[in-house]
Short mmCIF file of C-alpha atoms and ligand atoms in Angstrom, two decimals:
data_model
loop_
_atom_site.label_atom_id
_atom_site.label_comp_id
_atom_site.label_asym_id
_atom_site.label_seq_id
_atom_site.Cartn_x
_atom_site.Cartn_y
_atom_site.Cartn_z
CA UNK A 1 70.00 18.52 -52.82
CA UNK A 2 67.75 18.93 -49.81
CA UNK A 3 69.10 22.37 -48.93
CA UNK A 4 67.94 23.62 -52.33
CA UNK A 5 64.39 24.69 -51.95
CA UNK A 6 64.20 25.35 -55.68
CA UNK A 7 66.20 24.04 -58.60
CA UNK A 8 65.99 24.72 -62.33
CA UNK A 9 67.49 22.11 -64.62
CA UNK A 10 67.84 22.93 -68.32
CA UNK A 11 64.61 24.89 -68.37
CA UNK A 12 63.55 26.14 -71.79
CA UNK A 13 60.50 27.90 -73.21
CA UNK A 14 59.62 28.69 -76.77
CA UNK A 15 56.90 31.08 -77.94
CA UNK A 16 55.87 31.32 -81.59
CA UNK A 17 59.07 32.52 -83.20
CA UNK A 18 60.82 33.50 -79.96
CA UNK A 19 63.01 31.42 -77.71
CA UNK A 20 62.45 33.04 -74.32
CA UNK A 21 64.43 30.54 -72.23
CA UNK A 22 67.21 28.17 -73.17
CA UNK A 23 68.72 25.62 -70.78
CA UNK A 24 68.40 27.69 -67.61
CA UNK A 25 70.03 25.91 -64.67
CA UNK A 26 70.58 27.20 -61.15
CA UNK A 27 69.29 26.63 -57.67
CA UNK A 28 67.96 28.68 -54.79
CA UNK A 29 68.78 27.82 -51.17
CA UNK A 30 66.10 27.59 -48.53
CA UNK A 31 65.67 30.89 -46.72
CA UNK A 32 67.85 32.98 -48.99
CA UNK A 33 67.05 36.17 -50.87
CA UNK A 34 67.94 35.35 -54.45
CA UNK A 35 67.94 38.13 -57.03
CA UNK A 36 67.45 37.64 -60.76
CA UNK A 37 68.72 40.30 -63.11
CA UNK A 38 69.01 40.65 -66.86
CA UNK A 39 68.15 42.91 -69.76
CA UNK A 40 64.62 43.54 -70.98
CA UNK A 41 63.45 40.37 -72.66
CA UNK A 42 66.14 38.21 -71.03
CA UNK A 43 63.43 35.81 -69.82
CA UNK A 44 63.11 36.69 -66.13
CA UNK A 45 59.32 36.98 -66.00
CA UNK A 46 58.84 33.91 -68.18
CA UNK A 47 60.95 31.82 -65.79
CA UNK A 48 58.97 33.10 -62.81
CA UNK A 49 55.70 32.29 -64.55
CA UNK A 50 56.85 28.69 -64.86
CA UNK A 51 57.57 28.33 -61.12
CA UNK A 52 54.30 29.96 -60.19
CA UNK A 53 52.14 27.70 -62.36
CA UNK A 54 51.12 30.35 -64.89
CA UNK A 55 52.78 28.22 -67.59
CA UNK A 56 51.72 24.69 -66.63
CA UNK A 57 53.77 21.50 -66.80
CA UNK A 58 54.15 20.34 -70.38
CA UNK A 59 54.40 23.85 -71.82
CA UNK A 60 58.12 24.17 -71.09
CA UNK A 61 61.23 22.04 -71.41
CA UNK A 62 63.53 20.78 -68.67
CA UNK A 63 62.57 20.38 -65.01
CA UNK A 64 61.94 22.47 -61.93
CA UNK A 65 62.27 20.93 -58.46
CA UNK A 66 60.87 22.18 -55.18
CA UNK A 67 62.44 20.48 -52.17
CA UNK A 68 63.84 17.86 -54.50
CA UNK A 69 60.52 17.01 -56.06
CA UNK A 70 59.81 17.81 -59.70
CA UNK A 71 56.86 20.20 -60.02
CA UNK A 72 53.90 19.29 -62.20
CA UNK A 73 51.71 22.36 -61.69
CA UNK A 74 48.51 22.53 -63.69
CA UNK A 75 47.76 26.11 -62.67
CA UNK A 76 48.51 28.90 -60.22
CA UNK A 77 46.37 27.30 -57.51
CA UNK A 78 48.62 24.21 -57.65
CA UNK A 79 51.68 26.38 -57.17
CA UNK A 80 50.01 28.13 -54.25
CA UNK A 81 49.31 24.79 -52.57
CA UNK A 82 53.00 23.99 -52.97
CA UNK A 83 53.83 27.23 -51.16
CA UNK A 84 54.78 29.43 -54.11
CA UNK A 85 53.35 32.93 -54.45
CA UNK A 86 54.15 35.58 -57.02
CA UNK A 87 53.77 39.34 -56.60
CA UNK A 88 53.54 40.92 -60.02
CA UNK A 89 54.53 44.41 -60.92
CA UNK A 90 51.08 44.95 -62.39
CA UNK A 91 48.77 44.49 -59.46
CA UNK A 92 46.29 41.66 -59.57
CA UNK A 93 43.79 42.65 -56.87
CA UNK A 94 40.07 43.16 -57.53
CA UNK A 95 39.79 46.96 -57.36
CA UNK A 96 36.22 47.21 -56.06
CA UNK A 97 36.54 44.58 -53.34
CA UNK A 98 37.71 45.62 -49.90
CA UNK A 99 40.98 44.59 -48.30
CA UNK A 100 39.53 41.61 -46.41
CA UNK A 101 37.68 40.20 -49.41
CA UNK A 102 40.77 40.50 -51.59
CA UNK A 103 42.90 38.63 -49.08
CA UNK A 104 40.40 35.78 -48.72
CA UNK A 105 39.09 35.63 -52.29
CA UNK A 106 38.78 31.93 -53.17
CA UNK A 107 40.07 30.92 -49.72
CA UNK A 108 37.24 32.15 -47.53
CA UNK A 109 37.17 31.19 -43.87
CA UNK A 110 33.94 29.35 -43.05
CA UNK A 111 31.91 29.01 -39.87
CA UNK A 112 30.81 25.63 -38.62
CA UNK A 113 27.53 26.22 -40.51
CA UNK A 114 29.36 26.78 -43.78
CA UNK A 115 28.82 30.52 -44.19
CA UNK A 116 31.67 33.01 -44.49
CA UNK A 117 33.18 33.73 -41.11
CA UNK A 118 33.41 37.52 -41.27
CA UNK A 119 34.69 37.83 -37.73
CA UNK A 120 37.56 35.42 -38.26
CA UNK A 121 38.49 36.99 -41.62
CA UNK A 122 38.51 40.46 -40.17
CA UNK A 123 40.60 39.35 -37.19
CA UNK A 124 43.11 37.56 -39.38
CA UNK A 125 43.30 40.60 -41.67
CA UNK A 126 44.15 42.82 -38.69
CA UNK A 127 46.96 40.44 -37.74
CA UNK A 128 48.34 40.44 -41.27
CA UNK A 129 48.16 44.23 -41.57
CA UNK A 130 50.00 44.57 -38.28
CA UNK A 131 52.63 42.09 -39.38
CA UNK A 132 53.23 44.15 -42.51
CA UNK A 133 53.11 47.47 -40.67
CA UNK A 134 50.21 48.62 -42.83
CA UNK A 135 47.75 51.05 -41.32
CA UNK A 136 44.67 51.00 -43.56
CA UNK A 137 40.98 50.50 -43.06
CA UNK A 138 40.33 46.85 -44.06
CA UNK A 139 36.81 47.73 -45.22
CA UNK A 140 38.03 50.14 -47.91
CA UNK A 141 37.91 49.00 -51.54
CA UNK A 142 41.55 48.43 -52.53
CA UNK A 143 41.23 50.88 -55.43
CA UNK A 144 41.24 53.65 -52.84
CA UNK A 145 44.67 52.65 -51.58
CA UNK A 146 48.00 53.76 -53.00
CA UNK A 147 50.05 51.42 -55.19
CA UNK A 148 52.48 50.67 -52.38
CA UNK A 149 49.66 49.75 -50.03
CA UNK A 150 48.00 47.58 -52.66
CA UNK A 151 51.21 45.73 -53.12
CA UNK A 152 51.40 45.04 -49.40
CA UNK A 153 47.89 43.60 -49.59
CA UNK A 154 49.14 41.23 -52.30
CA UNK A 155 51.89 40.20 -49.94
CA UNK A 156 49.39 39.76 -47.09
CA UNK A 157 47.50 37.43 -49.38
CA UNK A 158 50.62 35.40 -50.05
CA UNK A 159 51.51 35.16 -46.36
CA UNK A 160 47.96 34.15 -45.50
CA UNK A 161 48.30 31.22 -47.89
CA UNK A 162 51.47 30.09 -46.14
CA UNK A 163 53.79 30.84 -49.04
CA UNK A 164 57.29 29.45 -48.45
CA UNK A 165 58.69 30.94 -51.65
CA UNK A 166 57.64 34.46 -52.59
CA UNK A 167 58.56 35.78 -56.01
CA UNK A 168 58.74 39.53 -56.48
CA UNK A 169 58.78 40.56 -60.15
CA UNK A 170 59.98 44.17 -60.25
CA UNK A 171 58.12 45.01 -57.06
CA UNK A 172 59.41 48.52 -56.57
CA UNK A 173 58.92 49.82 -60.11
CA UNK A 174 55.81 51.74 -59.06
CA UNK A 175 56.79 52.48 -55.47
CA UNK A 176 58.29 55.64 -54.10
CA UNK A 177 61.59 55.58 -52.29
CA UNK A 178 60.18 55.20 -48.79
CA UNK A 179 57.83 52.39 -49.83
CA UNK A 180 60.72 50.66 -51.59
CA UNK A 181 62.87 50.70 -48.46
CA UNK A 182 59.97 49.38 -46.41
CA UNK A 183 59.50 46.54 -48.85
CA UNK A 184 63.18 45.61 -48.69
CA UNK A 185 62.98 45.56 -44.89
CA UNK A 186 59.96 43.33 -45.08
CA UNK A 187 61.80 40.89 -47.33
CA UNK A 188 64.60 40.79 -44.75
CA UNK A 189 62.00 40.04 -42.05
CA UNK A 190 60.68 37.19 -44.17
CA UNK A 191 64.17 35.78 -44.38
CA UNK A 192 64.40 35.79 -40.61
CA UNK A 193 61.18 33.78 -40.58
CA UNK A 194 62.62 31.25 -43.02
CA UNK A 195 60.71 32.38 -46.11
CA UNK A 196 62.65 32.26 -49.38
CA UNK A 197 62.38 35.31 -51.65
CA UNK A 198 63.17 35.60 -55.32
CA UNK A 199 63.70 39.19 -56.28
CA UNK A 200 63.56 40.28 -59.93
CA UNK A 201 64.65 43.86 -60.45
CA UNK A 202 66.41 46.36 -62.69
CA UNK A 203 67.42 48.43 -59.69
CA UNK A 204 70.88 47.13 -59.00
CA UNK A 205 71.36 49.26 -55.87
CA UNK A 206 68.42 47.41 -54.30
CA UNK A 207 69.69 44.05 -55.46
CA UNK A 208 73.10 44.70 -53.93
CA UNK A 209 71.47 45.89 -50.72
CA UNK A 210 69.07 43.01 -50.17
CA UNK A 211 70.17 39.86 -52.01
CA UNK A 212 72.30 37.03 -50.64
CA UNK A 213 73.01 35.70 -54.13
CA UNK A 214 72.07 36.64 -57.64
CA UNK A 215 71.61 34.95 -60.97
CA UNK A 216 72.17 36.81 -64.21
CA UNK A 217 70.19 35.87 -67.31
CA UNK A 218 71.18 36.92 -70.79
CA UNK A 219 69.16 36.05 -73.91
CA UNK A 220 67.27 33.34 -72.05
CA UNK A 221 70.29 31.58 -70.56
CA UNK A 222 72.03 31.67 -67.19
CA UNK A 223 75.30 33.55 -67.32
CA UNK A 224 76.32 33.38 -63.68
CA UNK A 225 75.08 32.69 -60.17
CA UNK A 226 77.17 34.33 -57.49
CA UNK A 227 77.05 35.48 -53.89
CA UNK A 228 76.39 39.19 -53.36
CA UNK A 229 76.95 39.44 -49.61
CA UNK A 230 80.57 39.44 -48.64
CA UNK A 231 81.66 39.49 -52.26
CA UNK A 232 83.52 42.71 -52.87
CA UNK A 233 83.88 41.84 -56.54
CA UNK A 234 80.13 41.76 -57.19
CA UNK A 235 79.50 45.42 -57.96
CA UNK A 236 77.18 47.22 -60.34
CA UNK A 237 79.75 47.48 -63.10
CA UNK A 238 80.41 43.76 -63.15
CA UNK A 239 76.71 42.85 -63.05
CA UNK A 240 76.02 45.20 -65.93
CA UNK A 241 78.81 43.76 -68.02
CA UNK A 242 77.43 40.24 -67.44
CA UNK A 243 73.93 41.43 -68.31
CA UNK A 244 74.72 43.20 -71.54
CA UNK A 245 77.92 41.40 -72.55
CA UNK A 246 79.95 44.63 -72.63
CA UNK A 247 81.00 47.32 -70.19
CA UNK A 248 79.20 50.64 -69.98
CA UNK A 249 81.58 53.39 -68.97
CA UNK A 250 79.19 56.18 -68.20
CA UNK A 251 75.53 55.66 -67.36
CA UNK A 252 74.55 59.06 -68.73
CA UNK A 253 75.70 60.07 -72.20
CA UNK A 254 75.98 63.80 -72.62
CA UNK A 255 75.54 65.95 -75.72
CA UNK A 256 76.29 69.62 -76.07
CA UNK A 257 73.08 71.46 -76.88
CA UNK A 258 72.25 74.87 -78.23
CA UNK A 259 68.79 75.71 -76.99
CA UNK A 260 66.77 77.95 -79.33
CA UNK A 261 63.51 79.85 -78.91
CA UNK A 262 60.95 78.94 -76.31
CA UNK A 263 58.78 76.15 -77.73
CA UNK A 264 56.49 75.53 -74.75
CA UNK A 265 55.38 78.33 -72.51
CA UNK A 266 52.95 77.81 -69.64
CA UNK A 267 51.70 80.81 -67.66
CA UNK A 268 49.66 81.05 -64.45
CA UNK A 269 48.65 77.43 -64.74
CA UNK A 270 46.20 76.51 -61.99
CA UNK A 271 44.57 73.12 -61.72
CA UNK A 272 41.82 72.31 -59.22
CA UNK A 273 42.21 69.37 -56.88
CA UNK A 274 40.65 66.22 -58.41
CA UNK A 275 38.44 65.55 -55.37
CA UNK A 276 38.52 68.39 -52.84
CA UNK A 277 36.53 71.58 -53.45
CA UNK A 278 38.24 74.95 -52.95
CA UNK A 279 41.67 73.41 -53.19
CA UNK A 280 44.11 73.41 -56.06
CA UNK A 281 46.32 70.52 -57.09
CA UNK A 282 48.58 72.98 -58.91
CA UNK A 283 48.89 76.63 -58.15
CA UNK A 284 50.06 79.28 -60.56
CA UNK A 285 52.75 77.37 -62.40
CA UNK A 286 54.99 79.31 -64.79
CA UNK A 287 57.38 77.28 -66.85
CA UNK A 288 59.00 77.23 -70.26
CA UNK A 289 60.95 74.76 -72.36
CA UNK A 290 63.19 75.86 -75.22
CA UNK A 291 63.87 74.08 -78.47
CA UNK A 292 66.70 71.60 -78.10
CA UNK A 293 66.56 71.52 -74.34
CA UNK A 294 65.91 68.73 -71.83
CA UNK A 295 64.10 70.11 -68.80
CA UNK A 296 63.59 67.81 -65.84
CA UNK A 297 60.52 67.98 -63.65
CA UNK A 298 61.28 66.51 -60.27
CA UNK A 299 59.66 66.32 -56.88
CA UNK A 300 58.42 63.77 -54.42
CA UNK A 301 55.50 61.46 -55.09
CA UNK A 302 52.30 63.51 -54.97
CA UNK A 303 53.99 66.80 -55.88
CA UNK A 304 51.59 67.13 -58.82
CA UNK A 305 53.85 66.34 -61.75
CA UNK A 306 51.57 63.87 -63.52
CA UNK A 307 48.55 66.14 -62.95
CA UNK A 308 50.53 68.91 -64.59
CA UNK A 309 51.29 66.79 -67.66
CA UNK A 310 47.73 65.52 -67.97
CA UNK A 311 46.28 69.01 -67.69
CA UNK A 312 48.57 70.26 -70.46
CA UNK A 313 47.34 67.67 -72.95
CA UNK A 314 43.67 68.19 -72.16
CA UNK A 315 43.21 65.05 -70.11
CA UNK A 316 42.17 66.60 -66.83
CA UNK A 317 38.64 66.10 -65.53
CA UNK A 318 38.19 69.60 -64.11
CA UNK A 319 38.60 73.00 -65.81
CA UNK A 320 42.08 74.45 -65.75
CA UNK A 321 43.04 78.13 -65.88
CA UNK A 322 46.14 79.73 -67.37
CA UNK A 323 47.66 79.91 -70.82
CA UNK A 324 49.73 77.56 -72.89
CA UNK A 325 51.68 78.59 -75.98
CA UNK A 326 53.51 76.41 -78.47
CA UNK A 327 56.07 78.09 -80.69
CA UNK A 328 54.83 81.45 -79.43
CA UNK A 329 51.21 80.79 -80.36
CA UNK A 330 48.62 80.51 -77.67
CA UNK A 331 46.69 77.25 -77.97
CA UNK A 332 43.53 75.82 -76.50
CA UNK A 333 43.99 72.12 -75.99
CA UNK A 334 40.84 70.24 -75.09
CA UNK A 335 41.93 66.66 -75.63
CA UNK A 336 45.02 64.57 -76.47
CA UNK A 337 44.25 64.71 -80.21
CA UNK A 338 44.38 68.51 -80.09
CA UNK A 339 47.69 68.17 -78.31
CA UNK A 340 49.16 65.79 -80.92
CA UNK A 341 48.01 68.09 -83.75
CA UNK A 342 49.80 71.02 -82.08
CA UNK A 343 52.98 68.95 -81.70
CA UNK A 344 52.65 68.25 -77.97
CA UNK A 345 53.04 64.56 -77.12
CA UNK A 346 52.86 62.87 -73.75
CA UNK A 347 54.35 59.50 -72.89
CA UNK A 348 52.31 58.19 -69.98
CA UNK A 349 53.80 56.61 -66.88
CA UNK A 350 51.08 53.97 -66.99
CA UNK A 351 51.96 52.01 -70.12
CA UNK A 352 49.68 49.02 -69.48
CA UNK A 353 46.62 51.13 -68.70
CA UNK A 354 46.84 53.97 -71.20
CA UNK A 355 49.96 53.71 -73.31
CA UNK A 356 49.39 50.52 -75.25
CA UNK A 357 46.65 48.50 -76.86
CA UNK A 358 47.86 45.12 -75.69
CA UNK A 359 45.92 43.02 -78.21
CA UNK A 360 47.18 45.05 -81.15
CA UNK A 361 50.46 44.48 -82.96
CA UNK A 362 53.65 46.37 -82.26
CA UNK A 363 53.29 48.09 -85.62
CA UNK A 364 49.72 49.24 -85.06
CA UNK A 365 50.60 50.62 -81.65
CA UNK A 366 53.60 52.46 -83.02
CA UNK A 367 51.92 54.17 -85.93
CA UNK A 368 48.67 55.01 -84.16
CA UNK A 369 49.50 58.66 -83.54
CA UNK A 370 51.18 59.29 -86.90
CA UNK A 371 48.97 57.49 -89.44
CA UNK A 372 48.48 60.72 -91.34
CA UNK A 373 52.08 60.57 -92.50
CA UNK A 374 51.53 57.20 -94.15
CA UNK A 375 48.12 57.98 -95.58
CA UNK A 376 47.61 59.25 -99.13
CA UNK A 377 44.11 59.91 -100.45
CA UNK A 378 42.74 58.18 -97.32
CA UNK A 379 44.68 54.98 -97.94
CA UNK A 380 47.46 53.79 -95.71
CA UNK A 381 50.66 52.97 -97.58
CA UNK A 382 51.65 49.69 -95.87
CA UNK A 383 55.24 49.79 -97.11
CA UNK A 384 55.82 53.20 -95.57
CA UNK A 385 54.12 52.17 -92.37
CA UNK A 386 56.26 49.02 -92.13
CA UNK A 387 59.44 50.95 -92.86
CA UNK A 388 58.71 53.50 -90.16
CA UNK A 389 57.90 50.83 -87.57
CA UNK A 390 60.93 48.75 -88.58
CA UNK A 391 63.14 51.82 -88.20
CA UNK A 392 61.94 52.21 -84.63
CA UNK A 393 62.45 48.52 -83.82
CA UNK A 394 66.09 48.74 -84.88
CA UNK A 395 66.66 52.26 -83.59
CA UNK A 396 65.40 51.40 -80.10
CA UNK A 397 66.66 47.77 -80.15
CA UNK A 398 63.17 46.44 -79.47
CA UNK A 399 63.30 42.70 -78.89
CA UNK A 400 60.41 41.12 -80.79
CA UNK A 401 59.70 38.29 -83.20
CA UNK A 402 58.12 40.52 -85.86
CA UNK A 403 56.22 43.77 -86.36
CA UNK A 404 53.03 41.74 -86.05
CA UNK A 405 53.79 40.46 -82.54
CA UNK A 406 51.11 41.51 -80.06
CA UNK A 407 52.24 44.32 -77.79
CA UNK A 408 50.86 42.37 -74.81
CA UNK A 409 53.39 39.59 -75.41
CA UNK A 410 56.44 41.81 -75.22
CA UNK A 411 58.55 41.95 -72.09
CA UNK A 412 57.81 44.92 -69.83
CA UNK A 413 60.76 47.03 -70.92
CA UNK A 414 60.13 46.43 -74.60
CA UNK A 415 56.52 47.55 -74.18
CA UNK A 416 57.82 50.83 -72.84
CA UNK A 417 60.02 51.22 -75.91
CA UNK A 418 57.01 50.69 -78.19
CA UNK A 419 55.15 53.54 -76.46
CA UNK A 420 58.18 55.73 -76.89
CA UNK A 421 58.38 54.82 -80.58
CA UNK A 422 54.75 55.85 -81.03
CA UNK A 423 55.51 59.39 -79.88
CA UNK A 424 58.76 59.65 -81.80
CA UNK A 425 56.92 58.81 -85.01
CA UNK A 426 54.45 61.59 -84.31
CA UNK A 427 57.34 64.06 -84.75
CA UNK A 428 56.56 66.19 -81.72
CA UNK A 429 57.76 69.72 -81.10
CA UNK A 430 57.44 69.17 -77.38
CA UNK A 431 57.73 65.75 -75.85
CA UNK A 432 56.64 65.18 -72.26
CA UNK A 433 58.13 61.97 -70.91
CA UNK A 434 56.62 60.68 -67.68
CA UNK A 435 58.98 58.18 -66.02
CA UNK A 436 60.32 57.09 -69.43
CA UNK A 437 62.83 54.53 -68.11
CA UNK A 438 60.70 52.82 -65.51
CA UNK A 439 61.25 49.05 -65.79
CA UNK A 440 63.93 49.54 -68.41
CA UNK A 441 67.29 47.81 -68.14
CA UNK A 442 70.56 49.73 -67.87
CA UNK A 443 71.64 49.15 -71.45
CA UNK A 444 68.31 50.28 -72.86
CA UNK A 445 68.22 53.28 -70.53
CA UNK A 446 71.46 54.42 -72.05
CA UNK A 447 69.93 54.08 -75.52
CA UNK A 448 66.91 56.13 -74.46
CA UNK A 449 69.12 58.90 -73.07
CA UNK A 450 71.11 58.95 -76.30
CA UNK A 451 67.90 59.21 -78.22
CA UNK A 452 66.77 62.13 -76.06
CA UNK A 453 70.09 63.78 -76.79
CA UNK A 454 69.67 63.32 -80.53
CA UNK A 455 66.09 64.61 -80.49
CA UNK A 456 67.10 67.77 -78.68
CA UNK A 457 70.62 68.46 -79.96
CA UNK A 458 70.01 67.50 -83.60
CA UNK A 459 66.29 67.98 -84.15
CA UNK A 460 65.49 70.82 -81.78
CA UNK A 461 62.66 69.03 -79.95
CA UNK A 462 61.94 70.41 -76.47
CA UNK A 463 61.76 67.66 -73.85
CA UNK A 464 60.12 67.87 -70.45
CA UNK A 465 61.07 64.78 -68.46
CA UNK A 466 59.23 63.79 -65.30
CA UNK A 467 61.29 61.35 -63.27
CA UNK A 468 61.47 60.00 -59.74
CA UNK A 469 65.04 58.90 -60.21
CA UNK A 470 67.25 61.68 -59.05
CA UNK A 471 70.48 60.37 -60.63
CA UNK A 472 68.67 60.28 -63.96
CA UNK A 473 67.46 63.88 -63.64
CA UNK A 474 70.92 65.05 -62.63
CA UNK A 475 72.55 62.96 -65.35
CA UNK A 476 70.56 63.96 -68.42
CA UNK A 477 68.78 67.31 -67.90
CA UNK A 478 69.99 70.78 -68.83
CA UNK A 479 67.78 72.25 -66.13
CA UNK A 480 65.67 70.70 -63.39
CA UNK A 481 62.48 72.26 -62.12
CA UNK A 482 61.45 71.02 -58.70
CA UNK A 483 57.83 70.84 -57.58
CA UNK A 484 56.59 70.72 -54.05
CA UNK A 485 52.92 70.26 -53.19
CA UNK A 486 51.62 71.70 -56.43
CA UNK A 487 53.95 74.67 -56.63
CA UNK A 488 57.31 75.30 -58.25
CA UNK A 489 59.80 75.21 -55.42
CA UNK A 490 62.98 75.94 -57.30
CA UNK A 491 65.10 75.45 -60.35
CA UNK A 492 68.50 73.84 -60.68
CA UNK A 493 70.90 74.52 -63.47
CA UNK A 494 73.05 71.63 -64.69
CA UNK A 495 76.09 73.40 -63.31
CA UNK A 496 74.83 73.85 -59.75
CA UNK A 497 72.56 70.82 -59.47
CA UNK A 498 73.29 68.63 -56.45
CA UNK A 499 71.17 65.99 -54.71
CA UNK A 500 71.20 68.10 -51.54
CA UNK A 501 69.85 71.20 -53.25
CA UNK A 502 67.25 69.11 -55.04
CA UNK A 503 66.02 67.56 -51.80
CA UNK A 504 65.90 70.94 -50.14
CA UNK A 505 63.46 72.20 -52.79
CA UNK A 506 61.55 68.92 -53.06
CA UNK A 507 60.83 68.71 -49.35
CA UNK A 508 59.93 72.39 -49.09
CA UNK A 509 62.67 73.15 -46.56
CA UNK A 510 63.69 76.73 -47.00
N1 ATP B 601 53.19 35.32 -74.43
C1 ATP B 601 54.27 35.55 -75.20
N2 ATP B 601 54.24 35.36 -76.53
C2 ATP B 601 55.33 35.56 -77.30
N3 ATP B 601 56.51 35.98 -76.83
C3 ATP B 601 56.62 36.19 -75.51
C4 ATP B 601 55.52 35.99 -74.62
N4 ATP B 601 55.91 36.28 -73.36
C5 ATP B 601 57.22 36.65 -73.45
N5 ATP B 601 57.64 36.59 -74.74
C6 ATP B 601 59.01 36.89 -75.21
O1 ATP B 601 59.92 36.18 -74.42
C7 ATP B 601 61.09 36.96 -74.15
C8 ATP B 601 61.32 37.03 -72.65
O2 ATP B 601 60.32 37.85 -72.07
P1 ATP B 601 60.22 38.14 -70.50
O3 ATP B 601 58.95 38.85 -70.27
O4 ATP B 601 60.45 36.87 -69.76
O5 ATP B 601 61.47 39.12 -70.29
P2 ATP B 601 61.96 39.87 -68.98
O6 ATP B 601 63.36 39.40 -68.70
O7 ATP B 601 60.98 39.71 -67.89
O8 ATP B 601 62.06 41.37 -69.48
P3 ATP B 601 61.68 42.80 -68.75
O9 ATP B 601 62.87 43.18 -67.95
O10 ATP B 601 61.51 43.73 -69.89
O11 ATP B 601 60.45 42.60 -67.95
C9 ATP B 601 60.85 38.29 -74.82
O12 ATP B 601 61.52 38.29 -76.05
C10 ATP B 601 59.36 38.36 -75.01
O13 ATP B 601 59.02 39.10 -76.16
MG1 MG B 602 59.66 41.07 -66.88
#
């Protein structure tokens, strides 16, 4: 057993009303890159929280062994001392502290006199940054860094504490393509240094590219552990069928649509830069979406897509110029409530920060933007509210114990579905979806695309979908508008849309 750095034996975990894990057994070899895949709610994060001491000994069933020794972690610090570090998808740094202080928080280097050894900390930080190929000023508060950079600081922290096992829980969900590749390279470097990585992800291309072996979880149990490298049989299709228990023929369902009148029309839309004076984040954007049409909004990170969406719904901090019309009527939208009243809804890319109230129930979160429909003479009709929420839970296959479950306790992908449900209940005319399938498993993605098809084809909603996943844009949109540095660079029709043409517009190459 010595070659197994980590072994799970019949591991189980029960939450009130939900069995998250049931007799999970598999082992991870020392120095390998081991991927864990499974649908939303399959139990991946829960299992990782057990190894990393978040769920202490005694709160789960079965046993976990590190180097043959059963773990008895009381907390995360215990796990860290045993060489286990976890990098969460939601970053856990202290935003206002600088890079150095974040890396050494709770593990400060001391001088002989017992004060903090600034020199040594700063020197060690430089070494770590170099090791990770990260060129940032270590005295900057981490909140001023990009997400990708912040994640590297988390990794620096782990390395600094001599982690032998690093767990990555959906690490690339918020990274752009370049940052994702860099991270995968880094994980390969770690392997060369003998560090073991556990890689949890919904992005099967990445899993196939980086993992030595993978374990598939379904409904809290292990389905299969198999080698990836040198195993021609282990392809996306097979993994998906293990994950969902059925085969999915086509990743992108298609519905014939009959676009009607223009429902959203934006003219001469100019948005000042959030920080710089005399510079615009968006310049003179003209764009329209018709009823029953899915329009994609693509571009590289930083092209201004989220700024565009936020400015449309009245959530931009500086004054915007230009006109916006819904159903042919010019509207002034000063805040998100105005937008909802006019039938313009926006699903944010940042579900934890802005999309959900984590300590409220699933039901409350879902009906928040549509309470008026269930309210008669200023009283909420609880039966109607329940029925509407229940309809969404079944319609979107949301995995939860009840409507009263706290949104914060749902798995990542199911949280995203709750945010989506909230906007569907608001019966929008125009729905702006910002990265709607981020962190969502393949099966559920398919369901979301089908839902988008129904909303447009059957109900005539106009959808504007912002996405960083090119296959998704090409697979589901009727038209794709490409942004480059705050301007519209080009438009692709479904019939002539190719990745090459898209990249040409997105990178501004003429
Ligand atoms: N604190 C909690 N209280 C109650 N139920 C929970 C809690 N944490 C997780 N669960 C439930 O346990 C199950 C497994 O959740 P987990 O977060 O491990 O899934 P996951 O595989 O990581 O999914 P995703 O891909 O969506 O991140 C889900 O049904 C979830 O609702
Ligand atoms: Mg998870």
